[in-house]
Amino acid sequence: MACKCEPLGPIILGSNNLQTILSAAIVREKSVTTIHKDGLMDFIQSIIFNKPELKEPFYVLDMGVVVSLMDMWTRNLPSICPFYAVKCNPEPAFLGAMAALGAGFDCASQVEIETILSLGVSPDRIIYANPCKAESHIKYAASVGVNLTTFDSKEEVEKIRKHHPKCALLIRIKVDDSDAKWPLGVKFGALPEEFEPLLLAARTAKLAVCGVSFHVGSIVTDSCTYQAAIAAAKTVFDMAIRLGMPQMRMLNIGGGFTVAPQFEGSATIIKSALQEYFQNESGLTIIAEPGRFFAETPFTLVATIIGKRVRGEFREYWINDGVYGSLNYLLFDHASVDLMPLACTSNSGNPTCQGSRTYVSTVFGPTCDAIDTIVRGHQLPELQVNDWLVFKNMGAYTIAVGSNFNGFRASATKTHLAYSNQSNCRDL
Ligand SMILES: *Cc1c(COP(=O)(O)O)cnc(C)c1O
């Protein structure tokens, strides 16, 4: 039972999805503003104008984008059930929307499992995908009927035997993740010479190993990585047969997906690799654990300029979010930030500062650590204290990783909910 998952039906873009989202857990208790496809900046300005006393950073979550991502997923990978990786962004309304759209969930801890169950999601739509779990968390999973997990060590087999003998297992294998921006293989995944001893240890413990999982690392640029990983998974399926164990029934291809244009290329490679290696496996369930794919683009961060310094031609600004808050990925990942000025206070006639003269500017976060710097040498128009900066595509590993360092509480950042109609041809 834990090794089955019904593929999702196609998502039809349109007003039905709006109803689905509005009645989702958590979302139904909140107010959702419907906006036009390109109406995000107007919506942000309306939030700022309606609450002039508002000076805290905030997020906008556009659930129309979530719907269109689910549509993109089911069109490209129709037979693969997405189990959204909660760690990437556990914003409650976002989780509620994902649940309403039919996703399963990848949880890594007791609190994540509790959060998902509290949305009314059935425990068989949860995979406890942390290969190394605390015993108390395993007992909790057993008590609530989360019966599918991953492992990559004999010690884990022993803990699961003791505390959750009904749990079905996926063996997490290490795959080549040298191409990923954030590799995970240094920490997780069994090595080829460990596959057989691990399968035998599970058999001795009378635990069912129902399949294989892997993670190619976060942000893969070469989609062929998936092909090699799927080929490696097939060798484990064959090994189970050779060892006289029950046929494996589940393949978990993990996360690592980014939005278009790479996504479609990855999907094509995955489908052809599945065709090549798994076409003869009957009754196979295939799942994935996308995090970034669903969370990155629906979220926009809006931060206030709280300080300014002019040094000749240079401008320096301080804003109320930074690398100890939502922008922590800047410390690890030298990705460029997508930032736009919103001079609602100093230039309300032209808040986006179209055509304004720009200055070489540095933007700092609010803490007293000098590393808390967001951009240097960036061209920005002349802005003033109480103007705003808008950061797009801010949902993946941002607020989820933020701390309360120096008393700036990332976890207190409020999220406003919007729903944009992403299809061009239909009105809401
Ligand atoms: C973090 C993680 C994911 C999500 O990875 P993305 O690159 O965000 O898609 C999926 N599975 C596991 C086990 C993870 O640890």
CSV table of N, CA, C and O in Angstrom, one decimal, residues 35-137:
chain,number,residue,atom,x,y,z
A,35,ILE,N,-5.5,38.5,-9.4
A,35,ILE,CA,-4.8,39.5,-10.2
A,35,ILE,C,-4.6,39.1,-11.6
A,35,ILE,O,-4.8,37.9,-12.0
A,36,HIS,N,-4.3,40.1,-12.5
A,36,HIS,CA,-4.0,39.7,-13.9
A,36,HIS,C,-2.7,39.1,-14.0
A,36,HIS,O,-1.8,39.2,-13.1
A,37,LYS,N,-2.4,38.4,-15.1
A,37,LYS,CA,-1.2,37.7,-15.3
A,37,LYS,C,0.1,38.6,-15.1
A,37,LYS,O,1.0,38.2,-14.5
A,38,ASP,N,0.0,39.8,-15.5
A,38,ASP,CA,1.1,40.7,-15.3
A,38,ASP,C,0.9,41.7,-14.2
A,38,ASP,O,1.4,42.8,-14.1
A,39,GLY,N,0.0,41.4,-13.2
A,39,GLY,CA,-0.5,42.4,-12.3
A,39,GLY,C,0.3,42.4,-10.9
A,39,GLY,O,-0.2,43.0,-10.0
A,40,LEU,N,1.4,41.6,-10.9
A,40,LEU,CA,2.1,41.5,-9.6
A,40,LEU,C,2.5,42.8,-9.0
A,40,LEU,O,2.3,43.1,-7.8
A,41,MET,N,3.2,43.6,-9.8
A,41,MET,CA,3.8,44.9,-9.3
A,41,MET,C,2.6,45.8,-8.8
A,41,MET,O,2.7,46.5,-7.8
A,42,ASP,N,1.5,45.8,-9.5
A,42,ASP,CA,0.4,46.6,-9.1
A,42,ASP,C,-0.2,46.1,-7.7
A,42,ASP,O,-0.5,46.9,-6.9
A,43,PHE,N,-0.2,44.8,-7.6
A,43,PHE,CA,-0.7,44.2,-6.4
A,43,PHE,C,0.2,44.6,-5.2
A,43,PHE,O,-0.3,45.0,-4.1
A,44,ILE,N,1.5,44.5,-5.4
A,44,ILE,CA,2.5,44.9,-4.4
A,44,ILE,C,2.3,46.4,-4.0
A,44,ILE,O,2.3,46.7,-2.8
A,45,GLN,N,2.1,47.2,-5.0
A,45,GLN,CA,1.9,48.6,-4.7
A,45,GLN,C,0.6,48.8,-3.9
A,45,GLN,O,0.5,49.7,-3.0
A,46,SER,N,-0.4,48.1,-4.2
A,46,SER,CA,-1.7,48.2,-3.5
A,46,SER,C,-1.5,47.8,-2.0
A,46,SER,O,-2.1,48.5,-1.1
A,47,ILE,N,-0.7,46.8,-1.8
A,47,ILE,CA,-0.5,46.4,-0.4
A,47,ILE,C,0.2,47.5,0.4
A,47,ILE,O,-0.2,47.9,1.5
A,48,ILE,N,1.2,48.1,-0.3
A,48,ILE,CA,2.0,49.2,0.3
A,48,ILE,C,1.1,50.4,0.6
A,48,ILE,O,1.1,51.0,1.7
A,49,PHE,N,0.3,50.8,-0.4
A,49,PHE,CA,-0.5,52.0,-0.3
A,49,PHE,C,-1.6,51.8,0.7
A,49,PHE,O,-2.0,52.8,1.4
A,50,ASN,N,-2.2,50.6,0.8
A,50,ASN,CA,-3.3,50.4,1.7
A,50,ASN,C,-2.9,50.4,3.1
A,50,ASN,O,-3.7,50.5,4.0
A,51,LYS,N,-1.6,50.2,3.4
A,51,LYS,CA,-1.1,50.1,4.8
A,51,LYS,C,0.2,51.0,4.9
A,51,LYS,O,1.3,50.4,4.9
A,52,PRO,N,0.0,52.3,4.9
A,52,PRO,CA,1.2,53.1,4.9
A,52,PRO,C,2.1,52.9,6.1
A,52,PRO,O,3.3,53.2,6.1
A,53,GLU,N,1.5,52.3,7.2
A,53,GLU,CA,2.3,52.1,8.4
A,53,GLU,C,3.2,50.8,8.2
A,53,GLU,O,4.0,50.5,9.0
A,54,LEU,N,2.9,50.1,7.2
A,54,LEU,CA,3.6,48.8,6.9
A,54,LEU,C,5.0,49.1,6.6
A,54,LEU,O,5.3,49.7,5.6
A,55,LYS,N,6.0,48.6,7.4
A,55,LYS,CA,7.4,48.8,7.0
A,55,LYS,C,8.2,47.5,7.1
A,55,LYS,O,9.4,47.5,6.9
A,56,GLU,N,7.5,46.4,7.4
A,56,GLU,CA,8.2,45.1,7.5
A,56,GLU,C,8.3,44.5,6.1
A,56,GLU,O,7.5,44.7,5.2
A,57,PRO,N,9.4,43.7,5.9
A,57,PRO,CA,9.4,42.9,4.6
A,57,PRO,C,8.2,42.0,4.5
A,57,PRO,O,7.7,41.5,5.5
A,58,PHE,N,7.8,41.7,3.3
A,58,PHE,CA,6.7,40.7,3.1
A,58,PHE,C,6.9,39.9,1.8
A,58,PHE,O,7.6,40.3,1.0
A,59,TYR,N,6.2,38.8,1.8
A,59,TYR,CA,6.1,38.0,0.6
A,59,TYR,C,4.8,38.1,-0.1
A,59,TYR,O,3.8,38.3,0.5
A,60,VAL,N,4.8,37.9,-1.4
A,60,VAL,CA,3.6,37.6,-2.2
A,60,VAL,C,3.7,36.2,-2.8
A,60,VAL,O,4.7,35.9,-3.4
A,61,LEU,N,2.7,35.4,-2.5
A,61,LEU,CA,2.7,34.1,-3.1
A,61,LEU,C,1.6,34.1,-4.1
A,61,LEU,O,0.4,34.3,-3.8
A,62,ASP,N,2.0,33.8,-5.4
A,62,ASP,CA,1.0,33.8,-6.5
A,62,ASP,C,0.6,32.3,-6.7
A,62,ASP,O,1.4,31.6,-7.3
A,63,MET,N,-0.6,32.0,-6.3
A,63,MET,CA,-1.0,30.6,-6.4
A,63,MET,C,-1.4,30.2,-7.9
A,63,MET,O,-1.5,29.0,-8.2
A,64,GLY,N,-1.6,31.2,-8.7
A,64,GLY,CA,-1.8,30.9,-10.1
A,64,GLY,C,-0.6,30.3,-10.7
A,64,GLY,O,-0.7,29.4,-11.6
A,65,VAL,N,0.6,30.8,-10.2
A,65,VAL,CA,1.8,30.2,-10.7
A,65,VAL,C,2.0,28.7,-10.3
A,65,VAL,O,2.4,27.9,-11.0
A,66,VAL,N,1.5,28.5,-9.0
A,66,VAL,CA,1.6,27.1,-8.5
A,66,VAL,C,0.8,26.2,-9.4
A,66,VAL,O,1.2,25.1,-9.8
A,67,VAL,N,-0.4,26.6,-9.7
A,67,VAL,CA,-1.3,25.8,-10.6
A,67,VAL,C,-0.6,25.6,-12.0
A,67,VAL,O,-0.6,24.4,-12.5
A,68,SER,N,0.0,26.6,-12.5
A,68,SER,CA,0.6,26.4,-13.9
A,68,SER,C,1.8,25.5,-13.8
A,68,SER,O,2.1,24.8,-14.7
A,69,LEU,N,2.5,25.5,-12.6
A,69,LEU,CA,3.7,24.6,-12.5
A,69,LEU,C,3.2,23.2,-12.4
A,69,LEU,O,3.8,22.2,-13.0
A,70,MET,N,2.1,23.0,-11.6
A,70,MET,CA,1.5,21.6,-11.6
A,70,MET,C,1.1,21.1,-12.9
A,70,MET,O,1.3,20.0,-13.3
A,71,ASP,N,0.5,22.1,-13.7
A,71,ASP,CA,0.1,21.7,-15.1
A,71,ASP,C,1.3,21.3,-15.9
A,71,ASP,O,1.3,20.3,-16.6
A,72,MET,N,2.4,22.1,-15.8
A,72,MET,CA,3.6,21.8,-16.5
A,72,MET,C,4.2,20.4,-16.1
A,72,MET,O,4.7,19.7,-17.0
A,73,TRP,N,4.1,20.2,-14.8
A,73,TRP,CA,4.6,18.9,-14.4
A,73,TRP,C,3.8,17.7,-15.0
A,73,TRP,O,4.4,16.8,-15.6
A,74,THR,N,2.5,17.8,-14.9
A,74,THR,CA,1.7,16.7,-15.3
A,74,THR,C,1.7,16.5,-16.8
A,74,THR,O,1.5,15.4,-17.3
A,75,ARG,N,1.9,17.6,-17.5
A,75,ARG,CA,2.0,17.5,-19.0
A,75,ARG,C,3.3,16.8,-19.4
A,75,ARG,O,3.4,16.0,-20.4
A,76,ASN,N,4.4,17.1,-18.7
A,76,ASN,CA,5.7,16.6,-19.1
A,76,ASN,C,6.0,15.2,-18.5
A,76,ASN,O,6.8,14.5,-19.1
A,77,LEU,N,5.6,15.0,-17.2
A,77,LEU,CA,5.9,13.7,-16.6
A,77,LEU,C,4.6,13.1,-16.0
A,77,LEU,O,4.4,13.0,-14.8
A,78,PRO,N,3.7,12.8,-16.9
A,78,PRO,CA,2.3,12.4,-16.5
A,78,PRO,C,2.3,11.2,-15.6
A,78,PRO,O,1.4,11.0,-14.8
A,79,SER,N,3.3,10.3,-15.7
A,79,SER,CA,3.2,9.0,-14.9
A,79,SER,C,4.1,9.1,-13.6
A,79,SER,O,4.3,8.1,-12.9
A,80,ILE,N,4.6,10.3,-13.3
A,80,ILE,CA,5.4,10.5,-12.1
A,80,ILE,C,4.7,11.3,-11.1
A,80,ILE,O,4.4,12.5,-11.3
A,81,CYS,N,4.4,10.8,-9.9
A,81,CYS,CA,3.7,11.6,-8.9
A,81,CYS,C,4.7,12.5,-8.1
A,81,CYS,O,5.7,12.0,-7.6
A,82,PRO,N,4.5,13.8,-8.1
A,82,PRO,CA,5.4,14.6,-7.3
A,82,PRO,C,5.1,14.6,-5.8
A,82,PRO,O,3.9,14.8,-5.4
A,83,PHE,N,6.1,14.3,-5.0
A,83,PHE,CA,6.0,14.4,-3.6
A,83,PHE,C,6.8,15.7,-3.2
A,83,PHE,O,8.1,15.6,-3.2
A,84,TYR,N,6.2,16.8,-3.0
A,84,TYR,CA,6.8,18.0,-2.8
A,84,TYR,C,7.7,18.0,-1.6
A,84,TYR,O,7.3,17.5,-0.5
A,85,ALA,N,9.0,18.4,-1.7
A,85,ALA,CA,10.0,18.4,-0.6
A,85,ALA,C,9.7,19.6,0.3
A,85,ALA,O,10.1,20.7,0.0
A,86,VAL,N,9.1,19.3,1.5
A,86,VAL,CA,8.6,20.4,2.4
A,86,VAL,C,9.7,21.3,2.8
A,86,VAL,O,9.5,22.5,3.0
A,87,LYS,N,11.0,20.8,2.9
A,87,LYS,CA,12.0,21.7,3.5
A,87,LYS,C,12.3,22.9,2.6
A,87,LYS,O,12.8,23.9,3.1
A,88,CYS,N,12.0,22.8,1.3
A,88,CYS,CA,12.3,23.9,0.4
A,88,CYS,C,11.5,25.1,0.7
A,88,CYS,O,12.1,26.3,0.6
A,89,ASN,N,10.3,25.0,1.2
A,89,ASN,CA,9.5,26.2,1.6
A,89,ASN,C,8.2,25.6,2.3
A,89,ASN,O,7.3,25.2,1.6
A,90,PRO,N,8.1,25.7,3.6
A,90,PRO,CA,7.0,25.1,4.3
A,90,PRO,C,5.9,26.2,4.6
A,90,PRO,O,5.1,26.1,5.5
A,91,GLU,N,5.7,27.2,3.7
A,91,GLU,CA,4.7,28.2,3.9
A,91,GLU,C,3.3,27.5,3.9
A,91,GLU,O,3.0,26.8,3.0
A,92,PRO,N,2.5,27.7,5.0
A,92,PRO,CA,1.3,26.8,5.2
A,92,PRO,C,0.3,26.9,4.0
A,92,PRO,O,-0.2,25.9,3.6
A,93,ALA,N,0.1,28.1,3.5
A,93,ALA,CA,-0.9,28.2,2.4
A,93,ALA,C,-0.4,27.5,1.1
A,93,ALA,O,-1.1,26.9,0.4
A,94,PHE,N,0.9,27.6,0.9
A,94,PHE,CA,1.5,27.0,-0.2
A,94,PHE,C,1.4,25.5,-0.1
A,94,PHE,O,1.0,24.8,-1.1
A,95,LEU,N,1.6,24.9,1.1
A,95,LEU,CA,1.5,23.5,1.3
A,95,LEU,C,0.0,23.1,1.1
A,95,LEU,O,-0.3,22.1,0.5
A,96,GLY,N,-0.9,23.9,1.6
A,96,GLY,CA,-2.3,23.6,1.4
A,96,GLY,C,-2.7,23.6,0.0
A,96,GLY,O,-3.4,22.7,-0.5
A,97,ALA,N,-2.2,24.5,-0.8
A,97,ALA,CA,-2.5,24.6,-2.3
A,97,ALA,C,-1.9,23.3,-2.9
A,97,ALA,O,-2.6,22.7,-3.8
A,98,MET,N,-0.7,22.9,-2.6
A,98,MET,CA,-0.1,21.8,-3.2
A,98,MET,C,-0.9,20.5,-2.9
A,98,MET,O,-1.1,19.6,-3.7
A,99,ALA,N,-1.4,20.4,-1.6
A,99,ALA,CA,-2.2,19.3,-1.2
A,99,ALA,C,-3.5,19.2,-2.0
A,99,ALA,O,-3.9,18.2,-2.5
A,100,ALA,N,-4.1,20.4,-2.2
A,100,ALA,CA,-5.4,20.5,-2.9
A,100,ALA,C,-5.1,20.1,-4.4
A,100,ALA,O,-6.0,19.6,-5.1
A,101,LEU,N,-4.0,20.4,-4.9
A,101,LEU,CA,-3.7,20.0,-6.3
A,101,LEU,C,-3.3,18.6,-6.5
A,101,LEU,O,-2.9,18.1,-7.6
A,102,GLY,N,-3.2,17.8,-5.4
A,102,GLY,CA,-3.0,16.4,-5.5
A,102,GLY,C,-1.6,15.9,-5.2
A,102,GLY,O,-1.3,14.7,-5.4
A,103,ALA,N,-0.7,16.8,-4.8
A,103,ALA,CA,0.7,16.4,-4.6
A,103,ALA,C,0.8,15.5,-3.4
A,103,ALA,O,0.0,15.6,-2.5
A,104,GLY,N,1.8,14.7,-3.3
A,104,GLY,CA,2.3,14.0,-2.1
A,104,GLY,C,3.4,14.9,-1.5
A,104,GLY,O,3.7,15.9,-2.0
A,105,PHE,N,3.9,14.4,-0.4
A,105,PHE,CA,4.9,15.2,0.3
A,105,PHE,C,6.1,14.4,0.8
A,105,PHE,O,6.0,13.3,1.3
A,106,ASP,N,7.3,15.0,0.6
A,106,ASP,CA,8.5,14.4,1.1
A,106,ASP,C,8.8,15.2,2.4
A,106,ASP,O,9.1,16.4,2.4
A,107,CYS,N,8.7,14.4,3.6
A,107,CYS,CA,9.0,15.0,4.9
A,107,CYS,C,10.3,14.5,5.4
A,107,CYS,O,10.6,13.3,5.2
A,108,ALA,N,11.1,15.3,6.2
A,108,ALA,CA,12.3,14.8,6.7
A,108,ALA,C,12.4,14.8,8.2
A,108,ALA,O,13.4,14.4,8.8
A,109,SER,N,11.3,15.2,8.9
A,109,SER,CA,11.3,15.2,10.3
A,109,SER,C,9.9,15.1,10.9
A,109,SER,O,8.9,15.2,10.1
A,110,GLN,N,9.8,14.9,12.2
A,110,GLN,CA,8.5,14.8,12.8
A,110,GLN,C,7.7,16.0,12.6
A,110,GLN,O,6.5,15.9,12.3
A,111,VAL,N,8.3,17.2,12.8
A,111,VAL,CA,7.5,18.4,12.6
A,111,VAL,C,7.0,18.6,11.2
A,111,VAL,O,5.8,19.0,11.0
A,112,GLU,N,7.8,18.2,10.2
A,112,GLU,CA,7.3,18.3,8.8
A,112,GLU,C,6.1,17.3,8.6
A,112,GLU,O,5.1,17.7,8.0
A,113,ILE,N,6.2,16.1,9.2
A,113,ILE,CA,5.1,15.2,9.1
A,113,ILE,C,3.8,15.7,9.8
A,113,ILE,O,2.7,15.7,9.2
A,114,GLU,N,4.0,16.2,11.0
A,114,GLU,CA,2.9,16.8,11.7
A,114,GLU,C,2.2,17.9,10.9
A,114,GLU,O,1.0,18.0,10.8
A,115,THR,N,3.0,18.8,10.3
A,115,THR,CA,2.5,19.9,9.5
A,115,THR,C,1.6,19.4,8.3
A,115,THR,O,0.5,19.9,8.1
A,116,ILE,N,2.1,18.4,7.6
A,116,ILE,CA,1.4,17.9,6.5
A,116,ILE,C,0.1,17.1,6.9
A,116,ILE,O,-1.0,17.3,6.3
A,117,LEU,N,0.2,16.3,8.0
A,117,LEU,CA,-1.0,15.6,8.5
A,117,LEU,C,-2.1,16.6,8.9
A,117,LEU,O,-3.3,16.4,8.7
A,118,SER,N,-1.6,17.8,9.5
A,118,SER,CA,-2.6,18.8,10.0
A,118,SER,C,-3.3,19.4,8.8
A,118,SER,O,-4.4,20.1,9.0
A,119,LEU,N,-2.9,19.3,7.6
A,119,LEU,CA,-3.6,19.8,6.4
A,119,LEU,C,-4.7,18.8,6.0
A,119,LEU,O,-5.4,19.1,5.0
A,120,GLY,N,-4.8,17.7,6.7
A,120,GLY,CA,-5.8,16.7,6.3
A,120,GLY,C,-5.2,15.7,5.2
A,120,GLY,O,-6.0,14.9,4.6
A,121,VAL,N,-3.9,15.7,5.0
A,121,VAL,CA,-3.4,14.8,4.0
A,121,VAL,C,-3.2,13.4,4.6
A,121,VAL,O,-2.9,13.3,5.7
A,122,SER,N,-3.6,12.4,3.8
A,122,SER,CA,-3.5,11.0,4.3
A,122,SER,C,-2.0,10.6,4.4
A,122,SER,O,-1.2,11.0,3.6
A,123,PRO,N,-1.7,9.8,5.5
A,123,PRO,CA,-0.3,9.4,5.7
A,123,PRO,C,0.3,8.7,4.5
A,123,PRO,O,1.5,8.7,4.3
A,124,ASP,N,-0.5,8.0,3.7
A,124,ASP,CA,0.1,7.3,2.5
A,124,ASP,C,0.5,8.2,1.4
A,124,ASP,O,1.0,7.8,0.4
A,125,ARG,N,0.2,9.5,1.5
A,125,ARG,CA,0.8,10.5,0.6
A,125,ARG,C,2.0,11.2,1.1
A,125,ARG,O,2.5,12.2,0.6
A,126,ILE,N,2.6,10.6,2.1
A,126,ILE,CA,3.9,11.1,2.7
A,126,ILE,C,5.0,10.1,2.6
A,126,ILE,O,4.8,8.9,2.9
A,127,ILE,N,6.1,10.5,2.1
A,127,ILE,CA,7.3,9.7,2.2
A,127,ILE,C,8.3,10.4,3.2
A,127,ILE,O,8.5,11.6,3.1
A,128,TYR,N,8.7,9.5,4.2
A,128,TYR,CA,9.7,10.0,5.2
A,128,TYR,C,11.1,9.9,4.5
A,128,TYR,O,11.7,8.8,4.7
A,129,ALA,N,11.5,10.9,3.8
A,129,ALA,CA,12.6,10.7,2.8
A,129,ALA,C,14.0,11.1,3.4
A,129,ALA,O,14.8,11.5,2.7
A,130,ASN,N,14.1,11.0,4.7
A,130,ASN,CA,15.4,11.3,5.3
A,130,ASN,C,16.1,9.9,5.6
A,130,ASN,O,15.6,9.2,6.5
A,131,PRO,N,17.2,9.7,5.0
A,131,PRO,CA,17.8,8.3,5.2
A,131,PRO,C,18.4,8.1,6.6
A,131,PRO,O,18.7,7.0,7.0
A,132,CYS,N,18.5,9.2,7.4
A,132,CYS,CA,19.0,9.0,8.8
A,132,CYS,C,18.1,9.7,9.7
A,132,CYS,O,18.1,11.0,9.8
A,133,LYS,N,17.3,9.0,10.5
A,133,LYS,CA,16.2,9.5,11.3
A,133,LYS,C,16.5,9.3,12.8
A,133,LYS,O,17.0,8.2,13.1
A,134,ALA,N,16.1,10.2,13.6
A,134,ALA,CA,16.1,10.0,15.0
A,134,ALA,C,15.1,8.9,15.4
A,134,ALA,O,14.0,8.8,14.8
A,135,GLU,N,15.5,8.1,16.4
A,135,GLU,CA,14.6,7.0,16.8
A,135,GLU,C,13.2,7.5,17.2
A,135,GLU,O,12.2,6.9,16.9
A,136,SER,N,13.2,8.6,18.0
A,136,SER,CA,11.9,9.2,18.4
A,136,SER,C,11.0,9.6,17.2
A,136,SER,O,9.8,9.4,17.2
A,137,HIS,N,11.6,10.0,16.2
A,137,HIS,CA,10.9,10.4,15.0
A,137,HIS,C,10.4,9.2,14.2
A,137,HIS,O,9.3,9.2,13.6
